PDB file of C-alpha atoms in Angstrom:
ATOM      1  CA  MET A   1      64.469  87.539 116.717  1.00  0.00           C
ATOM      2  CA  LEU A   2      63.528  88.756 113.013  1.00  0.00           C
ATOM      3  CA  ASP A   3      60.028  90.114 114.520  1.00  0.00           C
ATOM      4  CA  THR A   4      62.083  92.101 116.975  1.00  0.00           C
ATOM      5  CA  LEU A   5      64.608  93.469 115.044  1.00  0.00           C
ATOM      6  CA  GLN A   6      61.729  94.636 112.078  1.00  0.00           C
ATOM      7  CA  ASN A   7      59.732  96.477 115.084  1.00  0.00           C
ATOM      8  CA  LYS A   8      62.978  98.446 116.012  1.00  0.00           C
ATOM      9  CA  LEU A   9      63.204  99.644 112.696  1.00  0.00           C
ATOM     10  CA  GLU A  10      60.015 100.604 112.408  1.00  0.00           C
ATOM     11  CA  ASP A  11      60.286 102.444 115.897  1.00  0.00           C
ATOM     12  CA  LEU A  12      63.816 104.003 115.259  1.00  0.00           C
ATOM     13  CA  VAL A  13      63.397 105.416 111.699  1.00  0.00           C
ATOM     14  CA  PRO A  14      61.335 108.615 112.575  1.00  0.00           C
ATOM     15  CA  THR A  15      63.823 109.199 115.572  1.00  0.00           C
ATOM     16  CA  LEU A  16      66.729 108.799 113.342  1.00  0.00           C
ATOM     17  CA  SER A  17      65.410 111.197 110.755  1.00  0.00           C
ATOM     18  CA  GLN A  18      65.757 113.967 113.423  1.00  0.00           C
ATOM     19  CA  LEU A  19      68.995 113.227 114.128  1.00  0.00           C
ATOM     20  CA  SER A  20      72.672 114.220 113.014  1.00  0.00           C
ATOM     21  CA  PRO A  21      75.088 111.333 111.814  1.00  0.00           C
ATOM     22  CA  GLN A  22      77.064 111.529 114.924  1.00  0.00           C
ATOM     23  CA  GLU A  23      73.680 111.509 117.091  1.00  0.00           C
ATOM     24  CA  GLY A  24      72.423 108.579 115.169  1.00  0.00           C
ATOM     25  CA  LEU A  25      75.219 106.505 115.603  1.00  0.00           C
ATOM     26  CA  SER A  26      75.321 107.277 119.504  1.00  0.00           C
ATOM     27  CA  LEU A  27      71.563 106.544 119.630  1.00  0.00           C
ATOM     28  CA  LEU A  28      72.334 102.919 117.954  1.00  0.00           C
ATOM     29  CA  ALA A  29      75.312 102.324 120.058  1.00  0.00           C
ATOM     30  CA  GLN A  30      73.240 102.267 122.808  1.00  0.00           C
ATOM     31  CA  GLN A  31      70.504 100.599 121.426  1.00  0.00           C
ATOM     32  CA  PHE A  32      72.219  97.799 120.094  1.00  0.00           C
ATOM     33  CA  GLU A  33      75.742  97.550 122.095  1.00  0.00           C
ATOM     34  CA  GLY A  34      77.732  94.208 121.364  1.00  0.00           C
ATOM     35  CA  LYS A  35      75.629  93.651 118.580  1.00  0.00           C
ATOM     36  CA  ILE A  36      76.455  96.801 116.293  1.00  0.00           C
ATOM     37  CA  ILE A  37      79.632  96.734 113.779  1.00  0.00           C
ATOM     38  CA  PHE A  38      80.766  99.094 111.012  1.00  0.00           C
ATOM     39  CA  SER A  39      82.544  98.046 108.019  1.00  0.00           C
ATOM     40  CA  THR A  40      85.529 100.313 106.813  1.00  0.00           C
ATOM     41  CA  SER A  41      87.119 100.077 103.024  1.00  0.00           C
ATOM     42  CA  PHE A  42      88.920 103.550 104.622  1.00  0.00           C
ATOM     43  CA  SER A  43      87.010 105.390 101.646  1.00  0.00           C
ATOM     44  CA  TRP A  44      86.427 108.991 102.613  1.00  0.00           C
ATOM     45  CA  GLU A  45      82.812 108.387 103.764  1.00  0.00           C
ATOM     46  CA  ASP A  46      84.217 105.368 105.868  1.00  0.00           C
ATOM     47  CA  GLN A  47      86.967 107.887 107.374  1.00  0.00           C
ATOM     48  CA  VAL A  48      84.322 110.382 108.461  1.00  0.00           C
ATOM     49  CA  ILE A  49      82.008 107.547 110.212  1.00  0.00           C
ATOM     50  CA  ALA A  50      85.214 105.921 111.850  1.00  0.00           C
ATOM     51  CA  HIS A  51      86.107 109.236 113.017  1.00  0.00           C
ATOM     52  CA  MET A  52      82.591 109.856 114.772  1.00  0.00           C
ATOM     53  CA  ILE A  53      83.046 106.439 116.312  1.00  0.00           C
ATOM     54  CA  LEU A  54      86.427 106.518 117.275  1.00  0.00           C
ATOM     55  CA  SER A  55      86.487 109.992 118.648  1.00  0.00           C
ATOM     56  CA  GLN A  56      83.329 109.580 120.717  1.00  0.00           C
ATOM     57  CA  SER A  57      84.183 105.897 121.993  1.00  0.00           C
ATOM     58  CA  LEU A  58      81.371 104.648 120.685  1.00  0.00           C
ATOM     59  CA  PRO A  59      81.047 100.656 121.514  1.00  0.00           C
ATOM     60  CA  VAL A  60      80.973  99.845 117.860  1.00  0.00           C
ATOM     61  CA  LYS A  61      82.813  96.988 116.475  1.00  0.00           C
ATOM     62  CA  ILE A  62      84.911  97.544 113.438  1.00  0.00           C
ATOM     63  CA  PHE A  63      86.117  95.568 110.829  1.00  0.00           C
ATOM     64  CA  THR A  64      87.397  95.630 107.155  1.00  0.00           C
ATOM     65  CA  LEU A  65      87.666  93.032 104.374  1.00  0.00           C
ATOM     66  CA  ASP A  66      90.978  92.342 103.335  1.00  0.00           C
ATOM     67  CA  THR A  67      90.987  90.759  99.904  1.00  0.00           C
ATOM     68  CA  GLY A  68      94.731  90.568  99.311  1.00  0.00           C
ATOM     69  CA  ARG A  69      94.405  92.404  96.177  1.00  0.00           C
ATOM     70  CA  LEU A  70      94.097  96.172  97.994  1.00  0.00           C
ATOM     71  CA  PHE A  71      95.994  99.024  97.351  1.00  0.00           C
ATOM     72  CA  GLY A  72      99.329 100.122  99.278  1.00  0.00           C
ATOM     73  CA  GLU A  73      97.846 103.348 100.064  1.00  0.00           C
ATOM     74  CA  THR A  74      94.820 101.550 101.342  1.00  0.00           C
ATOM     75  CA  TYR A  75      97.125  99.582 104.021  1.00  0.00           C
ATOM     76  CA  TYR A  76      98.559 102.983 104.761  1.00  0.00           C
ATOM     77  CA  VAL A  77      95.272 104.522 105.757  1.00  0.00           C
ATOM     78  CA  TRP A  78      94.582 101.456 107.802  1.00  0.00           C
ATOM     79  CA  SER A  79      97.796 101.586 109.858  1.00  0.00           C
ATOM     80  CA  ARG A  80      97.375 105.284 110.210  1.00  0.00           C
ATOM     81  CA  THR A  81      93.981 105.127 111.603  1.00  0.00           C
ATOM     82  CA  ASN A  82      95.010 102.656 113.928  1.00  0.00           C
ATOM     83  CA  GLU A  83      97.850 104.928 115.203  1.00  0.00           C
ATOM     84  CA  LEU A  84      95.529 107.938 115.839  1.00  0.00           C
ATOM     85  CA  TYR A  85      92.531 106.482 117.424  1.00  0.00           C
ATOM     86  CA  ASN A  86      94.814 104.199 119.379  1.00  0.00           C
ATOM     87  CA  THR A  87      92.433 101.257 117.764  1.00  0.00           C
ATOM     88  CA  LYS A  88      92.822  97.711 116.351  1.00  0.00           C
ATOM     89  CA  ILE A  89      90.488  97.426 113.311  1.00  0.00           C
ATOM     90  CA  SER A  90      89.499  94.005 113.042  1.00  0.00           C
ATOM     91  CA  ALA A  91      90.478  92.023 109.931  1.00  0.00           C
ATOM     92  CA  TYR A  92      88.520  89.312 107.453  1.00  0.00           C
ATOM     93  CA  TYR A  93      90.347  87.147 104.735  1.00  0.00           C
ATOM     94  CA  PRO A  94      88.886  85.329 101.886  1.00  0.00           C
ATOM     95  CA  ASN A  95      88.621  81.661 103.319  1.00  0.00           C
ATOM     96  CA  GLN A  96      91.990  79.795 102.223  1.00  0.00           C
ATOM     97  CA  GLU A  97      90.880  76.815 100.459  1.00  0.00           C
ATOM     98  CA  HIS A  98      88.389  78.792  98.202  1.00  0.00           C
ATOM     99  CA  ILE A  99      90.827  81.218  97.087  1.00  0.00           C
ATOM    100  CA  GLU A 100      93.578  78.842  96.250  1.00  0.00           C
ATOM    101  CA  ARG A 101      91.093  76.613  94.361  1.00  0.00           C
ATOM    102  CA  PHE A 102      89.946  79.575  92.324  1.00  0.00           C
ATOM    103  CA  VAL A 103      93.079  80.976  91.371  1.00  0.00           C
ATOM    104  CA  THR A 104      94.456  77.728  90.554  1.00  0.00           C
ATOM    105  CA  GLU A 105      91.630  76.822  88.388  1.00  0.00           C
ATOM    106  CA  LYS A 106      90.967  79.898  86.763  1.00  0.00           C
ATOM    107  CA  GLY A 107      94.087  81.827  87.261  1.00  0.00           C
ATOM    108  CA  PRO A 108      95.266  85.177  89.073  1.00  0.00           C
ATOM    109  CA  ASN A 109      93.129  87.329  86.787  1.00  0.00           C
ATOM    110  CA  SER A 110      90.497  85.481  85.526  1.00  0.00           C
ATOM    111  CA  PHE A 111      87.917  88.526  86.500  1.00  0.00           C
ATOM    112  CA  TYR A 112      88.964  89.855  83.250  1.00  0.00           C
ATOM    113  CA  GLU A 113      87.518  87.387  81.318  1.00  0.00           C
ATOM    114  CA  SER A 114      83.890  87.167  82.204  1.00  0.00           C
ATOM    115  CA  VAL A 115      81.513  88.486  84.526  1.00  0.00           C
ATOM    116  CA  GLU A 116      80.588  85.149  85.921  1.00  0.00           C
ATOM    117  CA  ASN A 117      84.699  84.868  86.963  1.00  0.00           C
ATOM    118  CA  ARG A 118      84.745  88.278  88.350  1.00  0.00           C
ATOM    119  CA  LYS A 119      81.373  87.906  90.571  1.00  0.00           C
ATOM    120  CA  SER A 120      83.220  84.864  91.691  1.00  0.00           C
ATOM    121  CA  CYS A 121      86.086  86.611  92.725  1.00  0.00           C
ATOM    122  CA  CYS A 122      84.182  89.444  94.685  1.00  0.00           C
ATOM    123  CA  TYR A 123      82.037  86.193  96.549  1.00  0.00           C
ATOM    124  CA  ILE A 124      85.092  84.870  97.357  1.00  0.00           C
ATOM    125  CA  ARG A 125      87.080  87.770  98.470  1.00  0.00           C
ATOM    126  CA  LYS A 126      84.175  89.953  99.922  1.00  0.00           C
ATOM    127  CA  VAL A 127      80.893  88.377 100.140  1.00  0.00           C
ATOM    128  CA  GLU A 128      81.859  85.431 102.121  1.00  0.00           C
ATOM    129  CA  PRO A 129      84.159  87.235 104.622  1.00  0.00           C
ATOM    130  CA  LEU A 130      81.447  89.616 105.140  1.00  0.00           C
ATOM    131  CA  LYS A 131      79.342  87.264 106.103  1.00  0.00           C
ATOM    132  CA  ARG A 132      81.176  85.542 108.800  1.00  0.00           C
ATOM    133  CA  ALA A 133      81.915  89.322 110.026  1.00  0.00           C
ATOM    134  CA  LEU A 134      78.312  89.965 110.377  1.00  0.00           C
ATOM    135  CA  ALA A 135      77.395  86.921 112.143  1.00  0.00           C
ATOM    136  CA  GLY A 136      75.953  87.348 115.401  1.00  0.00           C
ATOM    137  CA  ASN A 137      75.215  91.031 114.946  1.00  0.00           C
ATOM    138  CA  GLN A 138      71.992  93.051 114.727  1.00  0.00           C
ATOM    139  CA  LEU A 139      73.129  96.309 112.991  1.00  0.00           C
ATOM    140  CA  TRP A 140      75.338  96.845 110.389  1.00  0.00           C
ATOM    141  CA  VAL A 141      76.545 100.381 109.873  1.00  0.00           C
ATOM    142  CA  THR A 142      77.863 101.356 106.044  1.00  0.00           C
ATOM    143  CA  GLY A 143      79.093 104.144 104.345  1.00  0.00           C
ATOM    144  CA  LEU A 144      76.699 104.303 101.411  1.00  0.00           C
ATOM    145  CA  ARG A 145      75.721 107.638  99.908  1.00  0.00           C
ATOM    146  CA  ALA A 146      73.154 108.408  97.697  1.00  0.00           C
ATOM    147  CA  GLU A 147      75.640 109.837  95.355  1.00  0.00           C
ATOM    148  CA  HIS A 148      77.370 106.556  94.399  1.00  0.00           C
ATOM    149  CA  SER A 149      74.506 105.314  92.275  1.00  0.00           C
ATOM    150  CA  PRO A 150      71.229 106.420  90.955  1.00  0.00           C
ATOM    151  CA  GLU A 151      70.378 102.915  92.368  1.00  0.00           C
ATOM    152  CA  ARG A 152      71.378 104.154  96.079  1.00  0.00           C
ATOM    153  CA  GLY A 153      69.253 107.252  95.427  1.00  0.00           C
ATOM    154  CA  ASP A 154      66.263 105.966  97.275  1.00  0.00           C
ATOM    155  CA  LEU A 155      67.618 104.101 100.066  1.00  0.00           C
ATOM    156  CA  PRO A 156      66.282 104.616 103.324  1.00  0.00           C
ATOM    157  CA  ALA A 157      68.996 105.701 105.901  1.00  0.00           C
ATOM    158  CA  LEU A 158      67.897 102.584 108.094  1.00  0.00           C
ATOM    159  CA  GLU A 159      67.061  99.358 106.294  1.00  0.00           C
ATOM    160  CA  TRP A 160      66.642  95.920 106.532  1.00  0.00           C
ATOM    161  CA  ASP A 161      68.752  93.807 104.832  1.00  0.00           C
ATOM    162  CA  GLU A 162      67.304  90.414 103.824  1.00  0.00           C
ATOM    163  CA  GLY A 163      70.299  88.393 102.358  1.00  0.00           C
ATOM    164  CA  ASN A 164      72.048  89.159 105.857  1.00  0.00           C
ATOM    165  CA  GLN A 165      69.231  88.928 108.234  1.00  0.00           C
ATOM    166  CA  ILE A 166      70.482  92.321 109.884  1.00  0.00           C
ATOM    167  CA  LEU A 167      69.314  95.858 110.139  1.00  0.00           C
ATOM    168  CA  LYS A 168      71.454  98.275 108.152  1.00  0.00           C
ATOM    169  CA  TYR A 169      72.395 102.162 109.035  1.00  0.00           C
ATOM    170  CA  HIS A 170      73.859 104.565 106.468  1.00  0.00           C
ATOM    171  CA  PRO A 171      74.773 107.587 108.444  1.00  0.00           C
ATOM    172  CA  LEU A 172      75.865 109.581 105.630  1.00  0.00           C
ATOM    173  CA  LEU A 173      73.209 108.644 102.841  1.00  0.00           C
ATOM    174  CA  HIS A 174      72.713 111.965 102.050  1.00  0.00           C
ATOM    175  CA  TRP A 175      76.166 113.877 102.407  1.00  0.00           C
ATOM    176  CA  THR A 176      77.247 115.441  99.551  1.00  0.00           C
ATOM    177  CA  THR A 177      81.122 114.720  98.077  1.00  0.00           C
ATOM    178  CA  GLU A 178      81.748 118.341  99.221  1.00  0.00           C
ATOM    179  CA  GLU A 179      80.253 117.780 102.937  1.00  0.00           C
ATOM    180  CA  VAL A 180      82.740 114.744 103.290  1.00  0.00           C
ATOM    181  CA  LYS A 181      85.728 116.140 102.047  1.00  0.00           C
ATOM    182  CA  GLU A 182      84.703 119.303 104.156  1.00  0.00           C
ATOM    183  CA  PHE A 183      84.447 117.236 107.477  1.00  0.00           C
ATOM    184  CA  ILE A 184      87.766 115.323 106.772  1.00  0.00           C
ATOM    185  CA  ASN A 185      89.881 118.284 106.299  1.00  0.00           C
ATOM    186  CA  LYS A 186      88.124 120.070 109.323  1.00  0.00           C
ATOM    187  CA  ASN A 187      88.882 117.156 111.379  1.00  0.00           C
ATOM    188  CA  GLY A 188      92.312 115.907 110.424  1.00  0.00           C
ATOM    189  CA  ILE A 189      91.062 112.436 109.791  1.00  0.00           C
ATOM    190  CA  PRO A 190      93.773 110.614 107.471  1.00  0.00           C
ATOM    191  CA  TYR A 191      92.031 109.539 104.159  1.00  0.00           C
ATOM    192  CA  ASN A 192      93.162 107.313 101.056  1.00  0.00           C
ATOM    193  CA  THR A 193      95.248 109.500  98.949  1.00  0.00           C
ATOM    194  CA  LEU A 194      94.163 107.925  95.740  1.00  0.00           C
ATOM    195  CA  HIS A 195      91.031 110.060  95.982  1.00  0.00           C
ATOM    196  CA  ASP A 196      93.023 113.355  95.124  1.00  0.00           C
ATOM    197  CA  LYS A 197      94.349 111.445  92.108  1.00  0.00           C
ATOM    198  CA  GLY A 198      90.953 110.610  90.720  1.00  0.00           C
ATOM    199  CA  PHE A 199      89.839 107.499  92.419  1.00  0.00           C
ATOM    200  CA  VAL A 200      86.292 107.752  93.447  1.00  0.00           C
ATOM    201  CA  SER A 201      85.578 104.347  94.483  1.00  0.00           C
ATOM    202  CA  ILE A 202      88.511 102.341  95.629  1.00  0.00           C
ATOM    203  CA  GLY A 203      88.234  98.589  95.780  1.00  0.00           C
ATOM    204  CA  CYS A 204      90.923  96.218  94.572  1.00  0.00           C
ATOM    205  CA  LEU A 205      93.965  97.323  92.904  1.00  0.00           C
ATOM    206  CA  PRO A 206      93.155  95.292  89.570  1.00  0.00           C
ATOM    207  CA  CYS A 207      89.741  96.204  89.207  1.00  0.00           C
ATOM    208  CA  THR A 208      90.036 100.299  89.998  1.00  0.00           C
ATOM    209  CA  ARG A 209      90.700 103.032  88.206  1.00  0.00           C
ATOM    210  CA  ALA A 210      90.832 106.588  88.174  1.00  0.00           C
ATOM    211  CA  ILE A 211      88.050 108.418  86.689  1.00  0.00           C
ATOM    212  CA  GLN A 212      87.596 111.602  84.435  1.00  0.00           C
ATOM    213  CA  PRO A 213      85.763 114.910  85.154  1.00  0.00           C
ATOM    214  CA  GLY A 214      81.784 113.744  84.452  1.00  0.00           C
ATOM    215  CA  ASP A 215      81.988 110.331  84.398  1.00  0.00           C
ATOM    216  CA  ASP A 216      79.674 107.755  86.383  1.00  0.00           C
ATOM    217  CA  PHE A 217      80.550 107.094  90.153  1.00  0.00           C
ATOM    218  CA  ARG A 218      81.342 103.380  89.472  1.00  0.00           C
ATOM    219  CA  ALA A 219      83.046 104.292  86.014  1.00  0.00           C
ATOM    220  CA  GLY A 220      86.152 103.446  87.700  1.00  0.00           C
ATOM    221  CA  ARG A 221      85.399 100.135  89.016  1.00  0.00           C
ATOM    222  CA  TRP A 222      85.161  97.028  86.627  1.00  0.00           C
ATOM    223  CA  TRP A 223      85.291  99.237  84.129  1.00  0.00           C
ATOM    224  CA  TRP A 224      85.565  96.714  81.094  1.00  0.00           C
ATOM    225  CA  GLU A 225      82.202  95.542  81.935  1.00  0.00           C
ATOM    226  CA  ASP A 226      78.749  96.484  81.318  1.00  0.00           C
ATOM    227  CA  LYS A 227      77.426  99.415  83.475  1.00  0.00           C
ATOM    228  CA  ALA A 228      74.477  97.179  84.675  1.00  0.00           C
ATOM    229  CA  SER A 229      76.525  94.364  85.939  1.00  0.00           C
ATOM    230  CA  LYS A 230      78.838  96.836  88.427  1.00  0.00           C
ATOM    231  CA  GLU A 231      78.127  95.368  91.873  1.00  0.00           C
ATOM    232  CA  CYS A 232      80.153  93.095  93.791  1.00  0.00           C
ATOM    233  CA  GLY A 233      77.370  91.931  95.826  1.00  0.00           C
ATOM    234  CA  LEU A 234      78.049  93.278  99.568  1.00  0.00           C
ATOM    235  CA  HIS A 235      75.097  95.849  99.001  1.00  0.00           C
ATOM    236  CA  ALA A 236      72.491  93.852  96.759  1.00  0.00           C
ATOM    237  CA  HIS A 237      69.171  95.304  96.669  1.00  0.00           C
ATOM    238  CA  SER A 238      65.935  93.781  95.264  1.00  0.00           C
TER     239      SER A 238
END
């Protein structure tokens, strides 16, 4: 199966480079029907991708990771998206025993105390549930964009994710923020209103804040840490 997926990667890369995101999603939904899944955090870009999938009724499964510490505005967008597109986005939650043990032993806000604690919290609330969500699938659609960080600037639109043993497609990789916002406004897509208040990358409430003009995209996430550590492990690259 691994060899088959890697061969598909080689075959699809030149084809996808000639297609729009909508066309790419449509092609991959056919190629990987029943084995293609999209993870949404209800961000600007994820709402664009959800619209492309749902408005075309593409056979792509959609899920979100509910960490238990999300903003109220995030839950509103989730609910509104379900209503508008007549869908039911699946939810994956942290393992109950693991999160209970972590919070009991470390405390509810221990992620402020050390990078180790924060990454442990991210692993329990995000990484492990993600692995359960991806299990049994062959292609994972994400909302990653090159503008998000310098490390993502050189990503290919379709890549092999060694950690999760899955193909990974970033349809909006080379879209600018203005292109994303224009698409949302043009198509009347619901979005997280925290974006209008300076929140760029929106995750868990205790770990996210608005940024100032000129700040790095990731400045609003885990702002108390050194810049080099600002990843949660969902999109690790070697």
